[in-house]
PDB file of C-alpha atoms in Angstrom:
ATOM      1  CA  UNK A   1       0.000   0.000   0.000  1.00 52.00           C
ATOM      2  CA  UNK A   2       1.394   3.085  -0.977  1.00 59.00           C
ATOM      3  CA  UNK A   3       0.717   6.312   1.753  1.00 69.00           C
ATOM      4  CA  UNK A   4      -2.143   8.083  -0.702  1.00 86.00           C
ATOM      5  CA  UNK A   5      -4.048   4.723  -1.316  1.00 92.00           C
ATOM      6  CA  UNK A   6      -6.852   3.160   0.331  1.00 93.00           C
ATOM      7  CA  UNK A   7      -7.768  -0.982   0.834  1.00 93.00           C
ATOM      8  CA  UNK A   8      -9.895  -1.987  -1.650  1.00 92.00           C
ATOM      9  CA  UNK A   9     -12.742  -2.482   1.514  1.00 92.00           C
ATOM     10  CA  UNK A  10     -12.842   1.182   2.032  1.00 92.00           C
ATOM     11  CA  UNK A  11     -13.249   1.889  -1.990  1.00 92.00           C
ATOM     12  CA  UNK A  12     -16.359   0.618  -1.678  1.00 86.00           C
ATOM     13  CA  UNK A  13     -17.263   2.713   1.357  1.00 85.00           C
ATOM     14  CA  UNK A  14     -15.784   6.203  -0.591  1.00 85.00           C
ATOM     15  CA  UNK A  15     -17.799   8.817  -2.075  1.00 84.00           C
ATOM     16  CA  UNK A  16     -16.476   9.613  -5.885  1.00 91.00           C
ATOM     17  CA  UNK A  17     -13.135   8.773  -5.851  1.00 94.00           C
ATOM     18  CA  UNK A  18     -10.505   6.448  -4.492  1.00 95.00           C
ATOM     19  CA  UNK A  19      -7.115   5.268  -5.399  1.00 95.00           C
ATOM     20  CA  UNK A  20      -6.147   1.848  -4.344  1.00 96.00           C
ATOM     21  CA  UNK A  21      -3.812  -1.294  -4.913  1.00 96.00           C
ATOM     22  CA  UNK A  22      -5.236  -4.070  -5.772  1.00 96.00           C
ATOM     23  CA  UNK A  23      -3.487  -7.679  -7.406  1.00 97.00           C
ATOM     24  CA  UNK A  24      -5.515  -8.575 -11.073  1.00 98.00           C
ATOM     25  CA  UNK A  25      -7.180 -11.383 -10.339  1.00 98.00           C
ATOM     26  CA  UNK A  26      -9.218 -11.928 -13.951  1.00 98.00           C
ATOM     27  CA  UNK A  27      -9.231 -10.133 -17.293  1.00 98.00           C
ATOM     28  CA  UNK A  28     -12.739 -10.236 -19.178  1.00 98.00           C
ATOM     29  CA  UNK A  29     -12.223  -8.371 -22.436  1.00 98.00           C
ATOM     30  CA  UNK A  30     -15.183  -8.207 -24.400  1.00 98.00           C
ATOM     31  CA  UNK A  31     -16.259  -5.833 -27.500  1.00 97.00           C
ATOM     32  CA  UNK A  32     -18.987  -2.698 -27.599  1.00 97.00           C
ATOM     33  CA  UNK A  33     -21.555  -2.328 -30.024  1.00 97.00           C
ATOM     34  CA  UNK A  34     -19.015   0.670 -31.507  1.00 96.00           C
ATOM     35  CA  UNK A  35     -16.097  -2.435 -32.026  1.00 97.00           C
ATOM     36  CA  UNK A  36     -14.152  -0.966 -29.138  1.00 97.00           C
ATOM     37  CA  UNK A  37     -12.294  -3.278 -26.751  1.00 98.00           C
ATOM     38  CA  UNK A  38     -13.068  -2.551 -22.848  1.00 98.00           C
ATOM     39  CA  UNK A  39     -12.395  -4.866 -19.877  1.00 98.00           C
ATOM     40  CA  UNK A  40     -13.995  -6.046 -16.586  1.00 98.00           C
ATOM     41  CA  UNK A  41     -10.782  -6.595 -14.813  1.00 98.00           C
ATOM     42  CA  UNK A  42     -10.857  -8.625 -10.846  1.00 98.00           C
ATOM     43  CA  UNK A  43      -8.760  -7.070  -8.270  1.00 98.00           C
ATOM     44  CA  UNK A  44      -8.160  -8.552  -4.711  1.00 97.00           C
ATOM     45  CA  UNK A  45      -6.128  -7.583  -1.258  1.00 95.00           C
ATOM     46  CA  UNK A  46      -5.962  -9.031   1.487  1.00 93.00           C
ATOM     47  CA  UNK A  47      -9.274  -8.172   2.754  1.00 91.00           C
ATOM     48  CA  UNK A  48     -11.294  -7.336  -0.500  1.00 95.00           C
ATOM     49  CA  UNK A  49     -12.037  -8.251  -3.938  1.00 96.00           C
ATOM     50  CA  UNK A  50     -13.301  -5.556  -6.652  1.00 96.00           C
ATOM     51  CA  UNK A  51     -14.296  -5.659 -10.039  1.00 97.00           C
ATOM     52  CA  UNK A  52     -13.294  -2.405 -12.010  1.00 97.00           C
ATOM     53  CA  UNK A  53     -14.937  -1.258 -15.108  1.00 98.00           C
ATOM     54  CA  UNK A  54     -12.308  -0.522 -17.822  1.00 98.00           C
ATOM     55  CA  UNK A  55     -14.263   2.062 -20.396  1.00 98.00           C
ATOM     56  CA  UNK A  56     -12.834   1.601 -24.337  1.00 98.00           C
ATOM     57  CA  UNK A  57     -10.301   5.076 -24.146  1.00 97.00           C
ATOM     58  CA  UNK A  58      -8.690   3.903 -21.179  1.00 97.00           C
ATOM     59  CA  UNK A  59      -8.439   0.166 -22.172  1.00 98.00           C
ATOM     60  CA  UNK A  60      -6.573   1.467 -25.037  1.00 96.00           C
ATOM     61  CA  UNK A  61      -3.978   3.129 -22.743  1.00 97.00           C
ATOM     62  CA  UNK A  62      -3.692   0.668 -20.181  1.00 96.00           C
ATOM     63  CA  UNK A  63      -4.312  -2.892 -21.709  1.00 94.00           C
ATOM     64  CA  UNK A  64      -0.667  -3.862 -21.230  1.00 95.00           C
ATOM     65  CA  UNK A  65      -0.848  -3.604 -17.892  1.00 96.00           C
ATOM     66  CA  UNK A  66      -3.687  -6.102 -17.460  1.00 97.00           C
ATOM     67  CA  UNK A  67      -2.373  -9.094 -16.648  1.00 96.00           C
ATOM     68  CA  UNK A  68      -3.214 -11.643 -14.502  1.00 96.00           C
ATOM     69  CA  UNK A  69      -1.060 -11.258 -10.737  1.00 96.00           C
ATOM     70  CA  UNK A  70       0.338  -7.982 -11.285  1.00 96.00           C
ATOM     71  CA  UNK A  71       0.137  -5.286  -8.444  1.00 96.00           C
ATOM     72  CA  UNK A  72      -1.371  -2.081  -9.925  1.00 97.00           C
ATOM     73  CA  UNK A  73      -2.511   1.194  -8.606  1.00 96.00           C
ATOM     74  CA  UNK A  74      -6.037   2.600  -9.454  1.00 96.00           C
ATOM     75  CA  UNK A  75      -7.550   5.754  -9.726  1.00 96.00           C
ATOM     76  CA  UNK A  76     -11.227   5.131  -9.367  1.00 96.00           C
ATOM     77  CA  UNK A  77     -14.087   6.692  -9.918  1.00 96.00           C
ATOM     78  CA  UNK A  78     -16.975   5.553  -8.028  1.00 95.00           C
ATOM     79  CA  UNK A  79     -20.883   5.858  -9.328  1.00 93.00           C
ATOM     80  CA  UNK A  80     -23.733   4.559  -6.293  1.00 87.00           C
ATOM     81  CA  UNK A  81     -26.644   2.623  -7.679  1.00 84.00           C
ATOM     82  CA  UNK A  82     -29.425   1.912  -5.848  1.00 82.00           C
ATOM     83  CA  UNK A  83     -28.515  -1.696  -6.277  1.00 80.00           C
ATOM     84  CA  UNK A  84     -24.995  -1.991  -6.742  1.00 84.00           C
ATOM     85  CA  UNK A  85     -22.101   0.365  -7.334  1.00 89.00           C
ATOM     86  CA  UNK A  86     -19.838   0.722 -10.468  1.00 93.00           C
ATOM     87  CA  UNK A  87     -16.296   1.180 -10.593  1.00 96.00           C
ATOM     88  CA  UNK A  88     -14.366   2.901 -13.313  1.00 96.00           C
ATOM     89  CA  UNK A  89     -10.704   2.889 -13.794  1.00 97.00           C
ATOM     90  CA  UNK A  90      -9.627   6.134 -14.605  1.00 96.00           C
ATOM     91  CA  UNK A  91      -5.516   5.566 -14.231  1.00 96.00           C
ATOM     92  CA  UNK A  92      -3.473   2.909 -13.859  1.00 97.00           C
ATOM     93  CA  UNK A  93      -0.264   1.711 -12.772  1.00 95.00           C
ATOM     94  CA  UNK A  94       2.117  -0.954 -11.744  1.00 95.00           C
ATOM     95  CA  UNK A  95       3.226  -0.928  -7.684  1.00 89.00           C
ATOM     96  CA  UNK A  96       6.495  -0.338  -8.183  1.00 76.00           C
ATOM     97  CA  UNK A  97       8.552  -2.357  -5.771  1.00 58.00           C
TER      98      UNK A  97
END
């Protein structure tokens, strides 16, 4: 955990935003209507597990880093449902070590 990031528990108790560090757990990369790649990518802690939502324009400048057991940071930007919450990936990064 890096000193401006939060577990991936409290992302889900944040308002709008959150930046975390999470391990990729699963890649699902599927194709919009449009023919633009996206991805629902799995992230875990040691307390939590997330799924964030990977929009086409970031996918494009991130994909390389979405790979199964890599640490990466997340900027995240968090929209409440009434019944459940979506998170987007905004930036990512690898931890580095």
């Amino acid at each position: 955990m890096t000193k401006d990031t939060v577990s991936i528990k409290e992302v889900r108790e944040a308002s709008k935003f959150a930046k975390t560090v999470g391990i990729i757990k699963t890649v699902k990369i599927i194709t919009t209507k449009q023919g633009n790649q996206m991805a629902f990518v799995k992230i875990f802690d040691e307390d939590s597990e997330l799924e964030l939502v990977i929009f086409p324009t970031t996918f494009t400048k991130y994909f390389s880093l979405l790979k199964k057991n890599k640490i990466i940071v997340c900027t995240i930007k968090i929209e409440k449902r009434e019944n459940e919450d979506s998170f987007i990936a905004n930036e990512l990064s690898l931890l580095e070590e």
